[in-house]
Short mmCIF file of C-alpha atoms in Angstrom, two decimals:
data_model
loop_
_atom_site.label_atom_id
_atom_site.label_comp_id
_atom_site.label_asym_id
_atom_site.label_seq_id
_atom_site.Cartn_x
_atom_site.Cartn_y
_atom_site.Cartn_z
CA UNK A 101 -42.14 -54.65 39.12
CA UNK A 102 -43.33 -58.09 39.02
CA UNK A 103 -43.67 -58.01 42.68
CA UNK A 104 -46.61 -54.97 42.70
CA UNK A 105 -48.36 -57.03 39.72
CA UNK A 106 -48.84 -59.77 41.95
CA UNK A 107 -49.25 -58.00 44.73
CA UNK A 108 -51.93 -56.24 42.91
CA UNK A 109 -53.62 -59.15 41.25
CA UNK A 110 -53.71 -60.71 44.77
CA UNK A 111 -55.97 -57.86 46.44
CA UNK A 112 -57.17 -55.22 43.73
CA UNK A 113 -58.73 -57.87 41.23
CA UNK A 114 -60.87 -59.22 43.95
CA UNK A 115 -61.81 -55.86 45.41
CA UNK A 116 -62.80 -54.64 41.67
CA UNK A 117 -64.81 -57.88 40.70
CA UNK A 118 -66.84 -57.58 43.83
CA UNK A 119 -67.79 -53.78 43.06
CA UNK A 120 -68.65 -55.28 39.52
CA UNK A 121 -71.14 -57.79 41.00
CA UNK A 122 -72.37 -55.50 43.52
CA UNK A 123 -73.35 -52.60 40.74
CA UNK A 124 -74.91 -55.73 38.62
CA UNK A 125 -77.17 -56.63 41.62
CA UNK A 126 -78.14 -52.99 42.51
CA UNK A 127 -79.00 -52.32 38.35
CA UNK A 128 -81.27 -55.31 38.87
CA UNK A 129 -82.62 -55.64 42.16
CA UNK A 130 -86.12 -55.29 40.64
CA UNK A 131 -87.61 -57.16 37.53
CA UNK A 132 -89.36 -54.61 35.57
CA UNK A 133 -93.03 -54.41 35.38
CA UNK A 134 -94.35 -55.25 31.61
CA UNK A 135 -97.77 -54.80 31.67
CA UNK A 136 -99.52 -53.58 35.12
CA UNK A 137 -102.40 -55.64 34.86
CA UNK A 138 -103.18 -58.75 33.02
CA UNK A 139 -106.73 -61.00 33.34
CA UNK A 140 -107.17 -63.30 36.48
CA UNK A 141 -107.61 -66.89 35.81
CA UNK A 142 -110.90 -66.53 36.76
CA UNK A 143 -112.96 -68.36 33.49
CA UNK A 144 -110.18 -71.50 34.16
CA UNK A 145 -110.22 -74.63 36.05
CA UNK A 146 -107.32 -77.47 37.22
CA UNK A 147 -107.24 -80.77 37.05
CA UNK A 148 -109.34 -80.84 40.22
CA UNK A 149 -111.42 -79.11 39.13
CA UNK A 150 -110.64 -75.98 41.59
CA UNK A 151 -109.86 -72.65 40.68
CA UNK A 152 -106.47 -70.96 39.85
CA UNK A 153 -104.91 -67.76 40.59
CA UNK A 154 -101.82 -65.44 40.02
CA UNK A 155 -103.35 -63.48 42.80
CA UNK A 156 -100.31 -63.89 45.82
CA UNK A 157 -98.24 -65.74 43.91
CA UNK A 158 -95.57 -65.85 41.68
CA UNK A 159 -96.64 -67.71 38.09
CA UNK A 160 -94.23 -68.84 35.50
CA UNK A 161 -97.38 -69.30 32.59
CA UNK A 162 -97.34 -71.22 29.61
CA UNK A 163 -99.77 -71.38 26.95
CA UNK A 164 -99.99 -74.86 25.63
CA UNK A 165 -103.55 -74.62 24.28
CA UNK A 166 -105.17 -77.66 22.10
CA UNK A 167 -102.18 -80.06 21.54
CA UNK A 168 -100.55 -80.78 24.88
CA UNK A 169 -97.98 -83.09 23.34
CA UNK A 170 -96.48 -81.27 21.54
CA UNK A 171 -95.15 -78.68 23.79
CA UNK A 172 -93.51 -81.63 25.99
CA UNK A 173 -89.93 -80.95 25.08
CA UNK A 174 -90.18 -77.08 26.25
CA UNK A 175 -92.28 -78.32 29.52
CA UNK A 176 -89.11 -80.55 30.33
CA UNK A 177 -87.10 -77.78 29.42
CA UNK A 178 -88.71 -75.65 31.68
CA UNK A 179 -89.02 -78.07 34.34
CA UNK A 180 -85.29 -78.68 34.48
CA UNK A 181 -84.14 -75.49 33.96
CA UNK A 182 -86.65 -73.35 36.07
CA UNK A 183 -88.93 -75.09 37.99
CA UNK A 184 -86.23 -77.51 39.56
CA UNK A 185 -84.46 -75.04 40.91
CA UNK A 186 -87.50 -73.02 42.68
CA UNK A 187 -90.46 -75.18 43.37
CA UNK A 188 -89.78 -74.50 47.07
CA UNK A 189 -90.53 -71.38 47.41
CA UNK A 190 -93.28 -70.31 49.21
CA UNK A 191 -95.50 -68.81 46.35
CA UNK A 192 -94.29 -70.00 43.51
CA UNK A 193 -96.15 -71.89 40.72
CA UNK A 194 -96.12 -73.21 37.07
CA UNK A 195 -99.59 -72.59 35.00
CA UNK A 196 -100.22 -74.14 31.89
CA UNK A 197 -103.07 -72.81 30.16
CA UNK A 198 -104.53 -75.77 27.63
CA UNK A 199 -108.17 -76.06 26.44
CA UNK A 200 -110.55 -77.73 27.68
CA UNK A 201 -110.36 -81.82 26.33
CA UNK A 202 -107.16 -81.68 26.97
CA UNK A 203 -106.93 -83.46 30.54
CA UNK A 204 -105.72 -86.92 29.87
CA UNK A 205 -102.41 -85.55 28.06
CA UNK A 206 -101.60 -82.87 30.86
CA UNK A 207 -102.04 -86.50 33.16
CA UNK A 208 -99.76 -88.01 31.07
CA UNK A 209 -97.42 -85.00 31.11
CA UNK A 210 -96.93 -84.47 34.52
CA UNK A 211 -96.86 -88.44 34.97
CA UNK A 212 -93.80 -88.28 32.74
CA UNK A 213 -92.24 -85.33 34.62
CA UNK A 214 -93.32 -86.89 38.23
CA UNK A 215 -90.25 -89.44 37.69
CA UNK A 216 -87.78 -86.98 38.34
CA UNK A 217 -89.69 -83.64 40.26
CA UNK A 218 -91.85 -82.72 42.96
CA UNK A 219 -94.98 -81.67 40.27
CA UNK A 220 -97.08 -80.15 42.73
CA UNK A 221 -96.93 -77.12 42.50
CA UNK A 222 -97.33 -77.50 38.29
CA UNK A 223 -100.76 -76.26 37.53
CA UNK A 224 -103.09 -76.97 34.24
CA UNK A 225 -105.99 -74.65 33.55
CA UNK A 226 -108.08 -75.62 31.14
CA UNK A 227 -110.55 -73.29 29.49
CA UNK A 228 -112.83 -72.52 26.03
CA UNK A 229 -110.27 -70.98 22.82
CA UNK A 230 -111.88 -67.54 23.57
CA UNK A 231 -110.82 -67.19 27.26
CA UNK A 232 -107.70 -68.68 26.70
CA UNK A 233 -107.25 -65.99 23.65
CA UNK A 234 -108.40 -63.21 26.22
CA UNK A 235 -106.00 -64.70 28.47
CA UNK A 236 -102.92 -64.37 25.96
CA UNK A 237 -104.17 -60.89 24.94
CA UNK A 238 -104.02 -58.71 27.89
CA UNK A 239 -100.16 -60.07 28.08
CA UNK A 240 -100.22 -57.12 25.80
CA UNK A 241 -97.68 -58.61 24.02
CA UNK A 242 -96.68 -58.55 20.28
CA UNK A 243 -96.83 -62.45 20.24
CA UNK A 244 -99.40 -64.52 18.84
CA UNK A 245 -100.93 -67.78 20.07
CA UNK A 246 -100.72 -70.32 16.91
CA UNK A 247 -103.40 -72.51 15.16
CA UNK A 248 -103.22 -74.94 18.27
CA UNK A 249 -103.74 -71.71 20.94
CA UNK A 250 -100.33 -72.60 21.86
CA UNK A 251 -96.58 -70.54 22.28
CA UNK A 252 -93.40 -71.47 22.88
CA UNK A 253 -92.61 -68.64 25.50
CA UNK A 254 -92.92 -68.45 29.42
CA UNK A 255 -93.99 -65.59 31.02
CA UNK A 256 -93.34 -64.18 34.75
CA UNK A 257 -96.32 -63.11 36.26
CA UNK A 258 -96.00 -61.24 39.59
CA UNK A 259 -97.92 -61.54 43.53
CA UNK A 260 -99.69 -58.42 42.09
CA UNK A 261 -100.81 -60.43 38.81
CA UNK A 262 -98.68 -57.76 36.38
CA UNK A 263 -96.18 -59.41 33.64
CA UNK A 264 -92.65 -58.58 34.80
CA UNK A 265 -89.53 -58.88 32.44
CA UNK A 266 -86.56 -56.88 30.67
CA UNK A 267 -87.43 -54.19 28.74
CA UNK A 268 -85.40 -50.84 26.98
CA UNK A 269 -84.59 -50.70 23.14
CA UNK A 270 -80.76 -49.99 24.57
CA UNK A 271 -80.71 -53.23 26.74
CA UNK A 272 -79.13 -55.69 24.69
CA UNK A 273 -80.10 -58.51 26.84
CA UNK A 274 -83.90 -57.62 26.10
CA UNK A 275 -85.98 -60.68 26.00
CA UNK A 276 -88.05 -60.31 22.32
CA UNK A 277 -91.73 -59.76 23.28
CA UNK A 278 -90.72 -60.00 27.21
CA UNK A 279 -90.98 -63.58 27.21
CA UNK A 280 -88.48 -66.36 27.56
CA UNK A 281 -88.31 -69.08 24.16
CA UNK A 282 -88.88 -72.37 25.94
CA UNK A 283 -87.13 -73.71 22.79
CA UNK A 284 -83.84 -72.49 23.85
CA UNK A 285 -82.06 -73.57 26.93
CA UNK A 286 -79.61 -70.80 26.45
CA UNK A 287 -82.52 -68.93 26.82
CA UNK A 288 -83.46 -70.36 29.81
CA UNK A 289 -80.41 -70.86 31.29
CA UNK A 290 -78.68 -67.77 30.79
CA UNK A 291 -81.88 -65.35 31.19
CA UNK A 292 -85.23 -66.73 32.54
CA UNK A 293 -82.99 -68.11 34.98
CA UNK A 294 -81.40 -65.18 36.28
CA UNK A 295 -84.56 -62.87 36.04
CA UNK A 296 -86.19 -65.66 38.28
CA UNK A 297 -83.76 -65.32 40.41
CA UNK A 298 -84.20 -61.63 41.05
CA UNK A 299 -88.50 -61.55 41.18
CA UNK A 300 -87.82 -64.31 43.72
CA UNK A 301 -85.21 -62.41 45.86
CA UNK A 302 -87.39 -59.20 45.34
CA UNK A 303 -90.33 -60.83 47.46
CA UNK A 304 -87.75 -62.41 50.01
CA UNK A 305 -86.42 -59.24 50.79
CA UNK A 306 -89.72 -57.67 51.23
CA UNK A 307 -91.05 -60.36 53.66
CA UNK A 308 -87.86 -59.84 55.91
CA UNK A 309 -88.50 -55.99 55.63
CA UNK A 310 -92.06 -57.15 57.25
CA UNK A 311 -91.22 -59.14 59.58
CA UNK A 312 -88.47 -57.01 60.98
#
């Protein structure tokens, strides 16, 4: 008897984990679209003063508004947790949307986060309150932007500019508002991460699908 257990933990188990893994990746092998459409970032402007887009690429956006400092623990957060780990792709991009007067501390920020990254492809766009607002609103989200026009979530924003995430009142790994709490790096580790993952292989498979 003992003999068929092993036997059967030897070459069942392994057959039966990689079925499990291989259902997980086919139940998510798209991110799903939030909201279709959301604003360009037409009315905003970068450090260099040159425009910024989510047309083409693929955004992780932040909304850090009037007070720059003090959203610097979730920017490291995100920078370790998400941006580390994909700043070569291709396409891919951080935004942070912070008003206009706010230049010298998004300097200082990415000086601070320059000692350990690549922070060129992290993006400022700076703006008045009411385009930032109209920004934040066609996330069509049930998430407000505080007294500073800031929030603590991230938000995916697809080559198509629509807002991708988890949705479905029976998924109990839905992200609350479909964004991802910068606070947490559960959070980030354990679901932004993974849903990165996916948008990211989504557009990887399509360009080989092209090219072939």
């Amino acid at each position: 008897m003992k003999k068929y257990i092993v036997l059967f933990v030897l070459f069942a188990l392994p057959i039966l984990a990689y079925l499990f893994f291989a259902s997980g990746v086919n139940n998510f092998a798209n991110l799903p679209t939030i909201t279709p459409q959301v604003n360009e970032l037409t009315s905003f402007v970068s450090l260099d003063g040159e425009p910024l887009r989510f047309k083409d690429k693929i955004t992780i956006l932040m909304f850090y508004g009037d007070n720059i400092n003090k959203m610097e623990g979730n920017a490291f957060n995100l920078n370790e947790k998400i941006y580390g780990k994909n700043h070569n792709f291709n396409d891919f991009q951080f935004v942070a949307i912070a008003k206009e007067g706010q230049q010298q501390a998004a300097l200082d920020l990415l000086e601070e986060i320059s000692t350990t990254t690549d922070t060129r492809k992290w993006n400022f766009g700076f703006a008045s309150a009411e385009a930032i607002q109209e920004l934040f609103s066609s996330l069509e989200t049930n998430l407000s932007l505080d007294e500073d026009l800031a929030n603590t979530h991230a938000f995916i924003i697809d080559k198509e500019v629509s807002l991708r995430g988890r949705k479905g009142e029976n998924d109990p790994s839905k992200i609350e508002n479909y964004g991802y709490n910068t606070s947490s790096v559960g959070e980030l580790n354990n679901v932004m991460d993974d849903d990165v993952k996916v948008i990211l292989a989504e557009y990887r498979l399509a360009l080989k699908k092209y090219n072939k």
